[in-house]
Every structure is written in structure tokens, then in C-alpha cells.
GROMACS .gro file of C-alpha atoms in nm:
model
  200
    1MET     CA    1   0.777   1.939  -2.186
    2ASN     CA    2   0.571   1.622  -2.236
    3MET     CA    3   0.711   1.326  -2.041
    4PRO     CA    4   0.648   0.963  -2.145
    5HIS     CA    5   0.377   0.823  -1.918
    6ARG     CA    6   0.607   0.561  -1.760
    7GLN     CA    7   0.976   0.650  -1.770
    8ILE     CA    8   1.265   0.594  -1.531
    9ARG     CA    9   1.436   0.922  -1.452
   10ALA     CA   10   1.737   0.922  -1.223
   11ALA     CA   11   2.076   1.060  -1.136
   12TYR     CA   12   2.329   0.815  -1.275
   13THR     CA   13   2.682   0.774  -1.405
   14GLU     CA   14   2.834   0.526  -1.646
   15LYS     CA   15   2.849   0.261  -1.373
   16SER     CA   16   2.607   0.355  -1.094
   17ILE     CA   17   2.257   0.490  -1.031
   18THR     CA   18   2.126   0.682  -0.729
   19VAL     CA   19   1.814   0.567  -0.547
   20TYR     CA   20   1.656   0.702  -0.229
   21GLN     CA   21   1.531   0.553   0.096
   22ALA     CA   22   1.421   0.708   0.426
   23TYR     CA   23   1.466   0.552   0.767
   24ASP     CA   24   1.477   0.612   1.137
   25PRO     CA   25   1.824   0.720   1.265
   26ALA     CA   26   1.863   0.375   1.428
   27VAL     CA   27   1.882   0.221   1.079
   28ALA     CA   28   2.031   0.514   0.887
   29GLU     CA   29   2.330   0.587   1.107
   30PRO     CA   30   2.481   0.235   1.110
   31ALA     CA   31   2.421   0.212   0.734
   32VAL     CA   32   2.611   0.533   0.664
   33ALA     CA   33   2.893   0.430   0.900
   34ALA     CA   34   2.928   0.086   0.741
   35GLN     CA   35   2.851   0.203   0.385
   36ARG     CA   36   2.609  -0.087   0.358
   37PHE     CA   37   2.284  -0.175   0.532
   38VAL     CA   38   2.348  -0.361   0.857
   39ALA     CA   39   2.145  -0.450   1.166
   40PRO     CA   40   1.892  -0.336   1.274
   41PHE     CA   41   1.802  -0.330   0.904
   42LYS     CA   42   1.593  -0.644   0.843
   43ARG     CA   43   1.684  -0.847   0.535
   44GLU     CA   44   1.369  -1.053   0.551
   45ARG     CA   45   1.143  -0.756   0.481
   46MET     CA   46   1.072  -0.606   0.141
   47THR     CA   47   1.258  -0.278   0.093
   48TRP     CA   48   1.156  -0.012  -0.161
   49ILE     CA   49   1.403   0.194  -0.359
   50LYS     CA   50   1.306   0.509  -0.548
   51PRO     CA   51   1.514   0.680  -0.822
   52SER     CA   52   1.297   0.994  -0.803
   53PHE     CA   53   1.409   1.245  -0.540
   54LEU     CA   54   1.074   1.427  -0.545
   55TRP     CA   55   0.874   1.107  -0.507
   56MET     CA   56   1.088   1.027  -0.203
   57MET     CA   57   1.013   1.374  -0.068
   58TYR     CA   58   0.643   1.307  -0.114
   59ARG     CA   59   0.674   0.972   0.064
   60CYS     CA   60   0.873   1.097   0.362
   61GLY     CA   61   0.729   1.450   0.382
   62TYR     CA   62   1.075   1.604   0.347
   63ALA     CA   63   1.206   1.389   0.632
   64THR     CA   64   0.926   1.484   0.872
   65LYS     CA   65   0.731   1.156   0.891
   66PRO     CA   66   0.792   0.919   1.184
   67GLY     CA   67   1.044   0.650   1.096
   68GLN     CA   68   1.154   0.846   0.785
   69THR     CA   69   1.351   1.134   0.936
   70ARG     CA   70   1.681   1.044   0.770
   71VAL     CA   71   1.696   1.038   0.391
   72LEU     CA   72   1.967   0.831   0.228
   73ALA     CA   73   2.101   0.851  -0.126
   74VAL     CA   74   2.218   0.501  -0.217
   75ASP     CA   75   2.445   0.459  -0.516
   76LEU     CA   76   2.419   0.111  -0.659
   77THR     CA   77   2.567  -0.053  -0.962
   78ARG     CA   78   2.374  -0.020  -1.284
   79ALA     CA   79   2.429  -0.392  -1.340
   80GLY     CA   80   2.251  -0.462  -1.009
   81PHE     CA   81   1.974  -0.217  -1.082
   82GLU     CA   82   1.911  -0.377  -1.420
   83TRP     CA   83   1.919  -0.725  -1.262
   84ALA     CA   84   1.638  -0.606  -1.035
   85LEU     CA   85   1.437  -0.482  -1.332
   86ALA     CA   86   1.492  -0.805  -1.525
   87HIS     CA   87   1.372  -1.016  -1.230
   88SER     CA   88   1.072  -0.796  -1.147
   89CYS     CA   89   0.699  -0.830  -1.177
   90LEU     CA   90   0.445  -0.547  -1.189
   91SER     CA   91   0.256  -0.517  -0.860
   92HIS     CA   92  -0.065  -0.470  -1.058
   93LEU     CA   93  -0.157  -0.637  -1.385
   94ASP     CA   94  -0.175  -0.408  -1.688
   95ARG     CA   95  -0.519  -0.404  -1.848
   96ASP     CA   96  -0.404  -0.593  -2.155
   97GLY     CA   97  -0.188  -0.845  -1.966
   98ASP     CA   98  -0.241  -1.217  -1.927
   99GLN     CA   99  -0.360  -1.280  -1.572
  100GLU     CA  100  -0.228  -1.637  -1.541
  101ILE     CA  101   0.121  -1.544  -1.668
  102TRP     CA  102   0.124  -1.241  -1.435
  103LYS     CA  103   0.018  -1.447  -1.131
  104GLU     CA  104   0.292  -1.702  -1.200
  105ARG     CA  105   0.557  -1.433  -1.238
  106LEU     CA  106   0.434  -1.253  -0.927
  107ARG     CA  107   0.470  -1.574  -0.728
  108HIS     CA  108   0.832  -1.627  -0.826
  109SER     CA  109   0.976  -1.275  -0.873
  110PRO     CA  110   1.190  -1.131  -0.592
  111VAL     CA  111   1.123  -0.776  -0.719
  112ARG     CA  112   0.804  -0.569  -0.746
  113VAL     CA  113   0.760  -0.269  -0.971
  114GLN     CA  114   0.500   0.003  -0.917
  115TRP     CA  115   0.436   0.309  -1.129
  116ASP     CA  116   0.292   0.592  -0.920
  117PRO     CA  117   0.216   0.953  -1.016
  118GLU     CA  118   0.533   1.162  -1.011
  119ARG     CA  119   0.519   1.462  -0.778
  120ASP     CA  120   0.624   1.823  -0.800
  121PRO     CA  121   0.812   1.990  -0.511
  122HIS     CA  122   0.478   2.070  -0.341
  123HIS     CA  123   0.366   1.702  -0.361
  124ASN     CA  124   0.111   1.768  -0.634
  125ALA     CA  125   0.056   1.471  -0.864
  126LEU     CA  126   0.191   1.505  -1.217
  127PRO     CA  127   0.044   1.332  -1.526
  128HIS     CA  128   0.346   1.104  -1.575
  129ARG     CA  129   0.460   0.817  -1.355
  130SER     CA  130   0.762   0.743  -1.135
  131ILE     CA  131   0.896   0.395  -1.068
  132GLN     CA  132   0.914   0.237  -0.722
  133ILE     CA  133   1.108  -0.090  -0.693
  134GLY     CA  134   1.043  -0.336  -0.409
  135LEU     CA  135   1.320  -0.584  -0.328
  136SER     CA  136   1.268  -0.908  -0.138
  137GLY     CA  137   1.451  -1.237  -0.083
  138GLN     CA  138   1.765  -1.276  -0.297
  139ALA     CA  139   1.717  -0.926  -0.440
  140VAL     CA  140   1.762  -0.776  -0.089
  141ASP     CA  141   2.072  -0.989  -0.031
  142ARG     CA  142   2.220  -0.874  -0.360
  143TYR     CA  143   2.131  -0.511  -0.283
  144LEU     CA  144   2.302  -0.523   0.054
  145ASP     CA  145   2.602  -0.742  -0.032
  146ASP     CA  146   2.683  -0.681  -0.398
  147TRP     CA  147   2.515  -0.376  -0.549
  148THR     CA  148   2.566  -0.096  -0.296
  149VAL     CA  149   2.850   0.136  -0.391
  150SER     CA  150   2.795   0.410  -0.132
  151ILE     CA  151   2.536   0.546   0.113
  152THR     CA  152   2.509   0.920   0.180
  153ASP     CA  153   2.289   1.092   0.436
  154ILE     CA  154   2.128   1.383   0.247
  155THR     CA  155   1.887   1.489   0.523
  156ASP     CA  156   2.042   1.838   0.553
  157ARG     CA  157   1.991   1.893   0.180
  158VAL     CA  158   1.633   1.772   0.211
  159ARG     CA  159   1.569   2.022   0.490
  160ASP     CA  160   1.726   2.303   0.284
  161VAL     CA  161   1.482   2.225   0.001
  162HIS     CA  162   1.190   2.215   0.242
  163THR     CA  163   1.289   2.550   0.398
  164ALA     CA  164   1.327   2.711   0.056
  165LEU     CA  165   0.981   2.589  -0.043
  166ARG     CA  166   0.825   2.731   0.271
  167ASP     CA  167   0.999   3.063   0.196
  168GLY     CA  168   0.841   3.063  -0.149
  169ARG     CA  169   1.172   3.026  -0.334
  170ASP     CA  170   1.242   2.836  -0.654
  171VAL     CA  171   1.409   2.508  -0.555
  172THR     CA  172   1.507   2.388  -0.903
  173ALA     CA  173   1.879   2.443  -0.843
  174LEU     CA  174   1.862   2.245  -0.518
  175LEU     CA  175   1.721   1.932  -0.678
  176PRO     CA  176   1.940   1.646  -0.802
  177PRO     CA  177   1.974   1.646  -1.183
  178GLU     CA  178   1.764   1.351  -1.306
  179ARG     CA  179   1.750   1.240  -1.668
  180PRO     CA  180   1.589   0.953  -1.856
  181TYR     CA  181   1.760   0.626  -1.777
  182PRO     CA  182   1.846   0.413  -2.084
  183VAL     CA  183   1.646   0.093  -2.036
  184PRO     CA  184   1.697  -0.180  -2.298
  185VAL     CA  185   1.385  -0.271  -2.495
  186GLU     CA  186   1.336  -0.610  -2.331
  187LEU     CA  187   1.365  -0.461  -1.980
  188ALA     CA  188   1.126  -0.181  -2.072
  189ARG     CA  189   0.871  -0.445  -2.174
  190THR     CA  190   0.924  -0.636  -1.847
  191ILE     CA  191   0.859  -0.330  -1.628
  192GLY     CA  192   0.582  -0.186  -1.845
  193ALA     CA  193   0.770   0.131  -1.935
  194THR     CA  194   0.632   0.351  -2.214
  195ALA     CA  195   0.768   0.231  -2.549
  196GLY     CA  196   1.051   0.452  -2.665
  197GLY     CA  197   1.038   0.650  -2.341
  198ASP     CA  198   1.363   0.541  -2.181
  199ALA     CA  199   1.617   0.575  -2.458
  200GLY     CA  200   1.892   0.830  -2.431
   0.00000   0.00000   0.00000
């Protein structure tokens, strides 16, 4: 099946969307206990959220990389997620973009958007892209204080997928069901999504 080059795919409900982050247990355990990110999580640093489970697996090496041994599924409100998209700026200017407008938006936006090659379960790059969303400043405060619905430690599930892969098994049934996220036209333009690729 041909995927649009830049499309948000995620697990979501009518009101919330699931994104993934990986941390050291010192950060992950208090977050799960409090159901929100608390100290030693640092608000002043940019934090990246990823709707793609497999891109998170690529980033954290199935919870094997130092500082990323606990994988969290964070459910946040769709209203918050879409606020982040609306207040974002692409980390890199598109070829046909206006450099001065982009620089000005980059300077003032609390959210960064990157489109990186999506990955298959074995970390191979795929021809279509996956979105990474970097939150800073007021976006981090909103993420922590207003948008977070729940935080679930899914590390055991991650390890099950990793074990199945090493055993040569098909892991499709173990992966979260992700589908195209319906991004309004104006938001799609802001984040540089492929035209017509996020409806449905």
C-alpha cells in the first residue's frame, strides 16, 4: 500500500491520541505513579513526542539504549495535540519555503516538527515519513499540566515485540493499531503534511 510521503499515523480515539517517549526509570516511574510528568523531569528542556510506535522503537532500540529503558505511552487530548501542531514550525525549511518567514516563525514557535523516515520493525527506513514533535516553553507546560490524560509503562510489551523479532516471528499482531490522523487542511499546511494525506 502506498503511503502519503508525510502523514501522521497514530492510535487515537475521539478525544485523545497516543504518543510515545522513552526515559530512564528515574523519570518514568514517578511519571507513571503521578500520571503526569514530575521531577526529575525538566520542564525547561525540549521534549519530543512521537505518535509512531515503530519510530520510537528505532529511537530507543526496543528499550535497550541508555536513558531510554522505559517506554511510556502517553495519551493526550486531541485538542492539545492540535494546539501543538498549530503553534509549530518545521525544524528545516522546505525547499520552496520563504526563508525569512520561516526564520521568524522558528524564533517564536514553542513547537518543532520534524519528518523522519518511518521504520519497519527491524529499523529499516521506509519511503514515507513519520512526524516527531518537539515541545518547549509554554508547550511543555501545557503538555504536563493540561494535555496529559494518562501515562502507561509499555516496556514489557516492547520487550515482547523485541523477543518475537529475534525469534523470527511476525510481530504485526503485537503492534498498536495506527491509522491516519485527520489533520485539518490549515494544520496540514503548517506542518508540511502531504496534501490530502491526512484525511479520514
